[in-house]
Short mmCIF file of N, CA, C and O and ligand atoms in Angstrom, two decimals:
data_model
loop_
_atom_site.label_atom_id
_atom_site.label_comp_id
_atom_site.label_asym_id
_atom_site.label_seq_id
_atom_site.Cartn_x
_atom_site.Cartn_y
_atom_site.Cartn_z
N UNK A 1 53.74 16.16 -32.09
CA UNK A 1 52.34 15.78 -31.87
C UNK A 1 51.97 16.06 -30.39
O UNK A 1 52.29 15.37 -29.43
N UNK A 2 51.44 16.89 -30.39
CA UNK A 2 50.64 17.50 -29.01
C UNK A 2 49.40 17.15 -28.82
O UNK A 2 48.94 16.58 -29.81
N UNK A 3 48.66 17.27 -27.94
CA UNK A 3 47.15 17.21 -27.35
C UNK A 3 47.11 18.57 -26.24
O UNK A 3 47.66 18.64 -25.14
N UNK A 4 46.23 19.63 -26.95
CA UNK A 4 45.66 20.66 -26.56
C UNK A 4 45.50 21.11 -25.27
O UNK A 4 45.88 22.16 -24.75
N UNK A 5 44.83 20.10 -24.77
CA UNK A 5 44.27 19.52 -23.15
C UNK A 5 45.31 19.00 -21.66
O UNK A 5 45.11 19.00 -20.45
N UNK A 6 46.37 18.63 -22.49
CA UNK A 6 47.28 17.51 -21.68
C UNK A 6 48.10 18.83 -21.17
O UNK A 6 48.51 19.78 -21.83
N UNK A 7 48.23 18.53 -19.59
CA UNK A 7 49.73 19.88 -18.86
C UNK A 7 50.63 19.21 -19.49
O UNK A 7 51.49 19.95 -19.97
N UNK A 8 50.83 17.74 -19.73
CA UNK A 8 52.39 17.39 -19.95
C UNK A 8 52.37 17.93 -21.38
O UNK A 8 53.52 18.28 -21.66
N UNK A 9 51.80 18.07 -22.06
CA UNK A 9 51.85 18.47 -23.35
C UNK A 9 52.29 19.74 -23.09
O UNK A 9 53.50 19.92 -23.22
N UNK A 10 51.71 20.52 -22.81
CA UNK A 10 52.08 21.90 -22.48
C UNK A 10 53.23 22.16 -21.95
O UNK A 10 53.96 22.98 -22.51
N UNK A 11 53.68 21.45 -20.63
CA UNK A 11 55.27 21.56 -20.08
C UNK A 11 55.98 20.82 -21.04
O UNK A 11 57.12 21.29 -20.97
N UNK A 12 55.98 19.83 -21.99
CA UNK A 12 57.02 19.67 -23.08
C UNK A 12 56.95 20.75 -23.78
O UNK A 12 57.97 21.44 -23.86
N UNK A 13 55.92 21.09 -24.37
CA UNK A 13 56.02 22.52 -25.23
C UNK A 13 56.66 23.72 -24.42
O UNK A 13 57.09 24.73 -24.99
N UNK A 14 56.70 23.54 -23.08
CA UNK A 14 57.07 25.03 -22.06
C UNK A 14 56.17 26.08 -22.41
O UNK A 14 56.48 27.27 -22.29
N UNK A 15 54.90 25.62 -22.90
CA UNK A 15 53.47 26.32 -22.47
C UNK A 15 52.99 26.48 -21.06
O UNK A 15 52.09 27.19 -20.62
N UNK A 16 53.80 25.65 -20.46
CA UNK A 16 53.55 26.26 -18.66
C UNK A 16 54.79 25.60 -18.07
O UNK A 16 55.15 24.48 -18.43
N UNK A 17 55.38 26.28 -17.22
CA UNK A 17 56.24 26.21 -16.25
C UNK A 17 56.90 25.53 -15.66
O UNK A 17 56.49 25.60 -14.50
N UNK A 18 57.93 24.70 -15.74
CA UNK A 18 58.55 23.76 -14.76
C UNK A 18 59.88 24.08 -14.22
O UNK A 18 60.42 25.18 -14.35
N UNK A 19 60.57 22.68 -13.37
CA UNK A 19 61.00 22.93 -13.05
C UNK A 19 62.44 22.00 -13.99
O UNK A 19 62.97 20.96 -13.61
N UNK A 20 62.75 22.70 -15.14
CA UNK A 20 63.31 21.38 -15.87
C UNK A 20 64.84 21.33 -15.60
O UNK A 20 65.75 22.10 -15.27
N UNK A 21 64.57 19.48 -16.04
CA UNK A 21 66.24 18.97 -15.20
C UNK A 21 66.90 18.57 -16.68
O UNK A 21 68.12 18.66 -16.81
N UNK A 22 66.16 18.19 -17.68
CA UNK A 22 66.57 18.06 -19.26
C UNK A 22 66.00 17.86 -20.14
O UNK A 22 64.91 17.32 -19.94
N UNK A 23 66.36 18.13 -21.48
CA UNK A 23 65.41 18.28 -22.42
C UNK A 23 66.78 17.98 -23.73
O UNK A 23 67.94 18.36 -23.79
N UNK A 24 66.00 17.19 -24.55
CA UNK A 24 66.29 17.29 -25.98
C UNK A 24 65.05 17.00 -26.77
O UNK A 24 63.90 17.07 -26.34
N UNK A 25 65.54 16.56 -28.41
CA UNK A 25 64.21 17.09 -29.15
C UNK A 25 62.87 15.91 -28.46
O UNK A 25 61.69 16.21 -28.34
N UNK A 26 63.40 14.75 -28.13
CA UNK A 26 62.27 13.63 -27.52
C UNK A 26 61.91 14.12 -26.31
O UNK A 26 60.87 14.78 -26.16
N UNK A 27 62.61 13.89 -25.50
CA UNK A 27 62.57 14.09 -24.03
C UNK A 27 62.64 15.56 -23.45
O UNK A 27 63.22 16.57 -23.85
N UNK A 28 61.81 15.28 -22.29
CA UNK A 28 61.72 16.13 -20.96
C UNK A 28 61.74 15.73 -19.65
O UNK A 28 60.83 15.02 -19.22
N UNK A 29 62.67 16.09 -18.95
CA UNK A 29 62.67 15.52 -17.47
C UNK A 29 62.57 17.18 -16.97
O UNK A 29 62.92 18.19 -17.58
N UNK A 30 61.92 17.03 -15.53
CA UNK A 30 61.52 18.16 -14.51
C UNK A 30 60.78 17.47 -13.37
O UNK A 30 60.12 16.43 -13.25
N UNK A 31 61.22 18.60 -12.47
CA UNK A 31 61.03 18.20 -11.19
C UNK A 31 59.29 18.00 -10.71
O UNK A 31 58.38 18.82 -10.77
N UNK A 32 59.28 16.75 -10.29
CA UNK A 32 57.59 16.35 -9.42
C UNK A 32 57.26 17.90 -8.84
O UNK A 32 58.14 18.58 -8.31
N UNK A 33 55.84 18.36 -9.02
CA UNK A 33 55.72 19.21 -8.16
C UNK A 33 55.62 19.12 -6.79
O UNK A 33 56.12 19.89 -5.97
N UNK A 34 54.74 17.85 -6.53
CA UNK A 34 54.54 17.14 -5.25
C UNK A 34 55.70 16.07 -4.90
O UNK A 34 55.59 14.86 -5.14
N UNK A 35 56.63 16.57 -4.40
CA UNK A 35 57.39 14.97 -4.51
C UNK A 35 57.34 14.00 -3.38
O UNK A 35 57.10 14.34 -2.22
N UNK A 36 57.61 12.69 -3.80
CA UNK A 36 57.35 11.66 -2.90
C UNK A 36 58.90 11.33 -2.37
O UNK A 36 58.95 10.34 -1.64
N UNK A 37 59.66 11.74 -2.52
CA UNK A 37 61.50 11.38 -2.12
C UNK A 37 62.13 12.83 -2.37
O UNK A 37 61.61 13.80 -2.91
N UNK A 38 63.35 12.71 -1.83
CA UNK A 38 64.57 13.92 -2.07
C UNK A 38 64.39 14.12 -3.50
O UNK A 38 63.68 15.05 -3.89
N UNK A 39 64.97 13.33 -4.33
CA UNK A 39 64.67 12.76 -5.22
C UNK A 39 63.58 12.86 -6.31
O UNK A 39 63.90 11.99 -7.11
N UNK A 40 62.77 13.29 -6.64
CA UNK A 40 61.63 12.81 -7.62
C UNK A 40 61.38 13.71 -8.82
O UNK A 40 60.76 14.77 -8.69
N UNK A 41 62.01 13.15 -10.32
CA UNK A 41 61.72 13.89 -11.41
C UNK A 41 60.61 13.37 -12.43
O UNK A 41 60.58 12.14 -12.32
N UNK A 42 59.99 13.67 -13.07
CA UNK A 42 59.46 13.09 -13.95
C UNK A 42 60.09 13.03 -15.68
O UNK A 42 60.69 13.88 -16.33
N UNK A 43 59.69 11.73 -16.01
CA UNK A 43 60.45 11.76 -18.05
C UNK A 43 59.26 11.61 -18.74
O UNK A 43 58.36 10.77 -18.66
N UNK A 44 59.45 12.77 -19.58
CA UNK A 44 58.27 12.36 -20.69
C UNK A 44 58.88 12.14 -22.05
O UNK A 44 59.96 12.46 -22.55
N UNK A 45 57.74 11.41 -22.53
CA UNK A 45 58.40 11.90 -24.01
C UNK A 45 57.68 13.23 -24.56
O UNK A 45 56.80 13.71 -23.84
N UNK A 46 58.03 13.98 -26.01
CA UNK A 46 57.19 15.57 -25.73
C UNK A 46 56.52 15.14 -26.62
O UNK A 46 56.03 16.10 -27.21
N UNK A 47 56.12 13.91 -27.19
CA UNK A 47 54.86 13.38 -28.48
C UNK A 47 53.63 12.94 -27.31
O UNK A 47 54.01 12.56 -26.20
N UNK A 48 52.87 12.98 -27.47
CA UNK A 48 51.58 12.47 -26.54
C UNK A 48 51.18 10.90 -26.65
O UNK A 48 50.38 10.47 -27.48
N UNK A 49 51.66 10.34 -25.95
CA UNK A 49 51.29 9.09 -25.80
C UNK A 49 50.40 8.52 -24.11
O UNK A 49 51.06 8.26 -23.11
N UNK A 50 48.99 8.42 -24.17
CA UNK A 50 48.30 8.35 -22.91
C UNK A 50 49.04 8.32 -22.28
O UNK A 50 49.71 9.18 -21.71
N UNK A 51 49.04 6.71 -22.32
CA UNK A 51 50.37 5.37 -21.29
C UNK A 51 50.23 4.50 -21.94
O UNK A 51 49.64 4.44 -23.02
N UNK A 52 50.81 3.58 -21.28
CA UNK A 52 51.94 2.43 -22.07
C UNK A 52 50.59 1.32 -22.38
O UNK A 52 50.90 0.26 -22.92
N UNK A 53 49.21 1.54 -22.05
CA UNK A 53 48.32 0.78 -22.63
C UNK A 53 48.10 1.53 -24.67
O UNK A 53 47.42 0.99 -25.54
N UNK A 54 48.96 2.85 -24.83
CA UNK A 54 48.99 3.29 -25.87
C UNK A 54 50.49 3.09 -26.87
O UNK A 54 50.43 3.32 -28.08
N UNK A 55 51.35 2.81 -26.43
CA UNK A 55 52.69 2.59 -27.29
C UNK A 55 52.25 1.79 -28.24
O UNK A 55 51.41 0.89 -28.19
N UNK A 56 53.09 2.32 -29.40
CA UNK A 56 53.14 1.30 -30.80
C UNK A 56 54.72 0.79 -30.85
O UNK A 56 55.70 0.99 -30.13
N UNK A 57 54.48 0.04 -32.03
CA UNK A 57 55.98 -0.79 -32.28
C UNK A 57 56.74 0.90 -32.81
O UNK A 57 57.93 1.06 -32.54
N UNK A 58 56.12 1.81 -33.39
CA UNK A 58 57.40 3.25 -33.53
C UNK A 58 57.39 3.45 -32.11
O UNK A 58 57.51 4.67 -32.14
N UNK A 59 57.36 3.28 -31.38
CA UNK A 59 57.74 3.95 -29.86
C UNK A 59 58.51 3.09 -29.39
O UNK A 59 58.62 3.27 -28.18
N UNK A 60 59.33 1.90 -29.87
CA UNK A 60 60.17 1.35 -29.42
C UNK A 60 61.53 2.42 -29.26
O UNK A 60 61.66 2.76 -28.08
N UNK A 61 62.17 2.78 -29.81
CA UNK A 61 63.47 3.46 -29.89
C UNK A 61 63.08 4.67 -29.09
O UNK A 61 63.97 4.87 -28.27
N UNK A 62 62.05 5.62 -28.96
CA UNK A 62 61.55 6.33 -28.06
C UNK A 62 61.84 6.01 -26.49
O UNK A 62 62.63 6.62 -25.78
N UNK A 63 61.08 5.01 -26.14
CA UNK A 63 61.19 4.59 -24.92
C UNK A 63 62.67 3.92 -24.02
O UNK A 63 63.07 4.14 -22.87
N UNK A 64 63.19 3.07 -25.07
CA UNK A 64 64.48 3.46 -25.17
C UNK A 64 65.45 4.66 -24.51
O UNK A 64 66.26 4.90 -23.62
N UNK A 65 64.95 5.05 -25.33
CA UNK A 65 66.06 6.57 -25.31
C UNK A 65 65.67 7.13 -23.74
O UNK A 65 66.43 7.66 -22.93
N UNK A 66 64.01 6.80 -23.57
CA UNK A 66 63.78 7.64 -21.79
C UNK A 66 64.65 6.91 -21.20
O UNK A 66 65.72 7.40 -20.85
N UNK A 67 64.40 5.78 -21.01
CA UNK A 67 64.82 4.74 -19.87
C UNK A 67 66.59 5.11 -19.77
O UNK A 67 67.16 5.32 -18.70
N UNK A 68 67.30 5.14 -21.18
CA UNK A 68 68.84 5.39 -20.96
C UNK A 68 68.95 7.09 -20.70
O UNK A 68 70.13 7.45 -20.70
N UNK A 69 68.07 8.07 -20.52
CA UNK A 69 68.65 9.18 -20.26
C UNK A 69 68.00 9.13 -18.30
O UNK A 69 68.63 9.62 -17.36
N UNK A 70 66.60 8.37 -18.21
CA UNK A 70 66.73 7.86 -16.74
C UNK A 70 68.32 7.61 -15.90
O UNK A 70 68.88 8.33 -15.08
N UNK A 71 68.79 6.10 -16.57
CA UNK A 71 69.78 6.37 -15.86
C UNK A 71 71.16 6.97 -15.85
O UNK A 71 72.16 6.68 -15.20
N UNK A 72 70.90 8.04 -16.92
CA UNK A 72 72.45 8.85 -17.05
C UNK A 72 71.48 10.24 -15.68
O UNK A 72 72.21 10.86 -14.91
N UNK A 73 70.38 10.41 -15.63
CA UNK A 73 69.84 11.76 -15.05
C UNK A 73 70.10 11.33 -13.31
O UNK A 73 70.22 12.11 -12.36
N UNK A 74 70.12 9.79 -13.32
CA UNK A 74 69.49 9.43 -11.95
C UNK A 74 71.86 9.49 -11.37
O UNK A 74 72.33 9.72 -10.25
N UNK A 75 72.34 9.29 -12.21
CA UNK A 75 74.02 9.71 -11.65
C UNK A 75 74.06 10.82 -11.88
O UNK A 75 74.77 11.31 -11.01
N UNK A 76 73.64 11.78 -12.71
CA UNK A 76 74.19 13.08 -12.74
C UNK A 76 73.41 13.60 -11.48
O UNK A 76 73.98 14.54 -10.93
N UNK A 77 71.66 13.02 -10.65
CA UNK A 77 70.91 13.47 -9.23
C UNK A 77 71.95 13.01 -8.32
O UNK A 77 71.97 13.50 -7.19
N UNK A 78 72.95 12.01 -8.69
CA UNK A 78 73.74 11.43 -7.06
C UNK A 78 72.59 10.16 -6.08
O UNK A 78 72.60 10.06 -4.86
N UNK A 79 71.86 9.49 -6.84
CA UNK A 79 71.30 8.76 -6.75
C UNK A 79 71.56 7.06 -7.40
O UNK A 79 71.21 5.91 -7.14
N UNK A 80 72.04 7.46 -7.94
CA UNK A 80 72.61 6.14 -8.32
C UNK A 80 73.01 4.86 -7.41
O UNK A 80 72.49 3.76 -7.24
N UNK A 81 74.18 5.49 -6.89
CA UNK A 81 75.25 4.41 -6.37
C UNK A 81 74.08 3.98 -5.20
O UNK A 81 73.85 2.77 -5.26
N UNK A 82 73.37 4.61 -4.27
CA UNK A 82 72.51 4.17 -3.06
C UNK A 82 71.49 3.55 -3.69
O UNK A 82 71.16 2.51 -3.14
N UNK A 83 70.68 3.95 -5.00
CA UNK A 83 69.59 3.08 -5.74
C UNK A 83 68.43 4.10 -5.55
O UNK A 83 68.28 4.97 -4.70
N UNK A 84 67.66 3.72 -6.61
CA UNK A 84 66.73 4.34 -6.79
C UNK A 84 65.76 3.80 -7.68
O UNK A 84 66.28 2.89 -8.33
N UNK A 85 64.49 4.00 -7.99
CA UNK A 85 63.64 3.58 -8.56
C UNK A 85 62.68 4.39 -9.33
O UNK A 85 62.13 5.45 -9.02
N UNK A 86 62.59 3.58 -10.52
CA UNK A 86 61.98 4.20 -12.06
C UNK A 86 60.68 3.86 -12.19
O UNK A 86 60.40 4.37 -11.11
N UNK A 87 59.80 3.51 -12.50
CA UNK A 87 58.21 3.36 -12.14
C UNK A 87 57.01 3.93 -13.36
O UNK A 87 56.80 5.13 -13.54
N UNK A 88 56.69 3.44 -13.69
CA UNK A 88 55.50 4.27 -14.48
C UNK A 88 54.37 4.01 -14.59
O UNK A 88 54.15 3.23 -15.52
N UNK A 89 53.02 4.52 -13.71
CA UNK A 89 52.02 4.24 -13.27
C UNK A 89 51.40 3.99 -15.03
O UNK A 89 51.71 4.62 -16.05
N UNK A 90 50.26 2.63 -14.81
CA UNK A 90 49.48 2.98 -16.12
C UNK A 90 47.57 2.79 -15.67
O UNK A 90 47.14 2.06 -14.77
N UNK A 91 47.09 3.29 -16.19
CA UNK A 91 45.54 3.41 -15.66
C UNK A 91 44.84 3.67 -14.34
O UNK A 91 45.40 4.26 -13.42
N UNK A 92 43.88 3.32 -14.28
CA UNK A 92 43.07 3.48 -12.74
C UNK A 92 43.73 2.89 -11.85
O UNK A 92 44.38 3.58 -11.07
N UNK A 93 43.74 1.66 -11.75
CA UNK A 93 44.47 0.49 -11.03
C UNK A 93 46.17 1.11 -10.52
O UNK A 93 46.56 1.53 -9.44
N UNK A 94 46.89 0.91 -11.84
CA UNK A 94 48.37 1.45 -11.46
C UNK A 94 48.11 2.89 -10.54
O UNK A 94 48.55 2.91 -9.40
N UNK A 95 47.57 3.80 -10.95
CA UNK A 95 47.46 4.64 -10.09
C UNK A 95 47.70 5.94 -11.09
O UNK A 95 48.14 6.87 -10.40
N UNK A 96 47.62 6.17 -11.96
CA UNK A 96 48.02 6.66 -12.92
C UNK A 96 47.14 7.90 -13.16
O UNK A 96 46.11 7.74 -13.81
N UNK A 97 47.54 9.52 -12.55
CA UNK A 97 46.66 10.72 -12.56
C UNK A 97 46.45 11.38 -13.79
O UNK A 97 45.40 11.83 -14.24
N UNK A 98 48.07 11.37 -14.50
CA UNK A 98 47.64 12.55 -15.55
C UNK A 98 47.94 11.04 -16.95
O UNK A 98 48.50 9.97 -16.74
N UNK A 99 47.39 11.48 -18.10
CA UNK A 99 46.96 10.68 -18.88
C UNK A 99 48.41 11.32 -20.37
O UNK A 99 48.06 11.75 -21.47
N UNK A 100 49.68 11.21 -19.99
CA UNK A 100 50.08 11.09 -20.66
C UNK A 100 51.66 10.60 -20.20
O UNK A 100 52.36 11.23 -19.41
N UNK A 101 52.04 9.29 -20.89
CA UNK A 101 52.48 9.05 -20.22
C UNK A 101 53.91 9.42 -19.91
O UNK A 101 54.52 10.17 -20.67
N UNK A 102 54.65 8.78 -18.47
CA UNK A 102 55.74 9.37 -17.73
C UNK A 102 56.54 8.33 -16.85
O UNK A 102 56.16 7.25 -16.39
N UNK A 103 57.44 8.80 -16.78
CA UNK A 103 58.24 7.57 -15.71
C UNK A 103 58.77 8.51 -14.64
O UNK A 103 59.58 9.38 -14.94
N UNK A 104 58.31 8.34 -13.29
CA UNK A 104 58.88 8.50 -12.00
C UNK A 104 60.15 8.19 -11.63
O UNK A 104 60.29 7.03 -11.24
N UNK A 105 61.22 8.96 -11.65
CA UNK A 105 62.54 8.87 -11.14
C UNK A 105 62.39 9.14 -9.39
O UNK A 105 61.93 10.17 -8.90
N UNK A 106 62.83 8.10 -8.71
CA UNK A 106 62.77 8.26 -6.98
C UNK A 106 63.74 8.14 -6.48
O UNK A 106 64.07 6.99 -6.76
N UNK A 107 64.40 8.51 -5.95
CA UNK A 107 65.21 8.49 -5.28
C UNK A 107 66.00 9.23 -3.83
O UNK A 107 65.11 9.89 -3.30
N UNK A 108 66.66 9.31 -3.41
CA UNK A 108 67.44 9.90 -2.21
C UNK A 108 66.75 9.68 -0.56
O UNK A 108 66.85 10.48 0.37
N UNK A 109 66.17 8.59 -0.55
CA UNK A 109 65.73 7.74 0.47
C UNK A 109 65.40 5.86 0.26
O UNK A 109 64.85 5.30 -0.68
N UNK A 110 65.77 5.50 1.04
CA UNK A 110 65.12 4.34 0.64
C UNK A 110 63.78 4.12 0.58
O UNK A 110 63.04 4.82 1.27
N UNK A 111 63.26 3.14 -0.22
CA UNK A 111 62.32 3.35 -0.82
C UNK A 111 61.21 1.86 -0.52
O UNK A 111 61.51 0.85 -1.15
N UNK A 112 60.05 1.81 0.37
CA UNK A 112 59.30 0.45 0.35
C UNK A 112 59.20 -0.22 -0.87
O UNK A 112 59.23 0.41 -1.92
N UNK A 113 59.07 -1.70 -0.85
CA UNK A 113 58.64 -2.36 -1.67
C UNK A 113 57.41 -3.75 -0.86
O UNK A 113 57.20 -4.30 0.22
N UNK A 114 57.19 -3.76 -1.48
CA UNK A 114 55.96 -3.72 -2.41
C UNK A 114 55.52 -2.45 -1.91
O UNK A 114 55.68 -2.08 -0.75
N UNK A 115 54.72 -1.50 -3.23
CA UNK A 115 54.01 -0.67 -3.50
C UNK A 115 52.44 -0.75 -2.69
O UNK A 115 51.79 -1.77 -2.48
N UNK A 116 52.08 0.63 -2.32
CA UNK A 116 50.50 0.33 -1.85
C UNK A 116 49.55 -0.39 -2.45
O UNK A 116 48.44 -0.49 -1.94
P1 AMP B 1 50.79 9.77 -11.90
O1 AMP B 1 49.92 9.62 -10.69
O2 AMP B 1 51.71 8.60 -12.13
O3 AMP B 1 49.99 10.12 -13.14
O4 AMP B 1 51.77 10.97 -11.59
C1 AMP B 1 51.48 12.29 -11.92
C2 AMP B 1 52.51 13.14 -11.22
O5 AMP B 1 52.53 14.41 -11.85
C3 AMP B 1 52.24 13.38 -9.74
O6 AMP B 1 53.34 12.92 -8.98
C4 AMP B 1 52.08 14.91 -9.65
O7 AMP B 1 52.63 15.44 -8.47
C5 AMP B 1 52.82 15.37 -10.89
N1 AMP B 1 52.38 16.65 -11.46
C6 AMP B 1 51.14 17.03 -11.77
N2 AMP B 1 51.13 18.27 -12.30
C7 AMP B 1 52.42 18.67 -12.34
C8 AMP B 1 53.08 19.85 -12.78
N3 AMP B 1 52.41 20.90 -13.30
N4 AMP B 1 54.43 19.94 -12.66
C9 AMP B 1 55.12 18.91 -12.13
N5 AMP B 1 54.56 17.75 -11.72
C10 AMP B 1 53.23 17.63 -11.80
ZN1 ZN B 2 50.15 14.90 -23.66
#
């Protein structure tokens, strides 16, 4: 399930270009174009879901599956053991640009907290 319109739709499909770090039939991870750390990949899932103001109870085992290939991707980056942080903007407020959703892998600097 795609949406026509969406880049992430398109870079799961590899209708345009990335820089990818992994992929199976759910998932896609690839590199931020802009990145904010050494560090910074993005996870999608490749079904179109806005953001997480859109998950259903079937997107449980989905989301799942990002979050545990997050942290097998974030030891195979060498980010692990120093820490790093997973994040997923949702709407205006969160800060949230492209409208489908994704989780921010950060890492290879330390990292502020609290957020802007
Ligand atoms: P967010 O503000 O949480 O929606 O994050 C969107 C992220 O997508 C930003 O960090 C952008 O730099 C990144 N981004 C936008 N277009 C692309 C692209 N074509 N390839 C890789 N990353 C992208
Ligand atoms: Zn999409």
């Amino acid at each position: 399930m795609t949406k026509s319109d969406c880049i992430f739709c398109k870079i799961g499909a590899k209708e345009i270009p990335s820089s990818i770090i992994y992929e199976d039939e759910q998932v896609m991870a690839f590199k931020d174009i802009n990145p904010s750390a050494p560090v910074h990949i993005l996870i999608i899932p490749k079904k179109h879901i806005a953001s997480f103001n859109d998950v259903t109870e079937d997107d449980e085992k989905l989301l799942g599956h990002i979050q545990f290939i997050a942290s097998r991707l974030a030891a195979d980056m060498g980010v692990a053991e120093q820490g790093y942080r997973l994040v997923s903007n949702c709407g205006k407020w969160g800060g949230q640009d492209v409208l489908h959703l994704h989780y921010h892998l950060l890492g290879g600097r330390e990292l502020n907290w609290p957020p802007g």
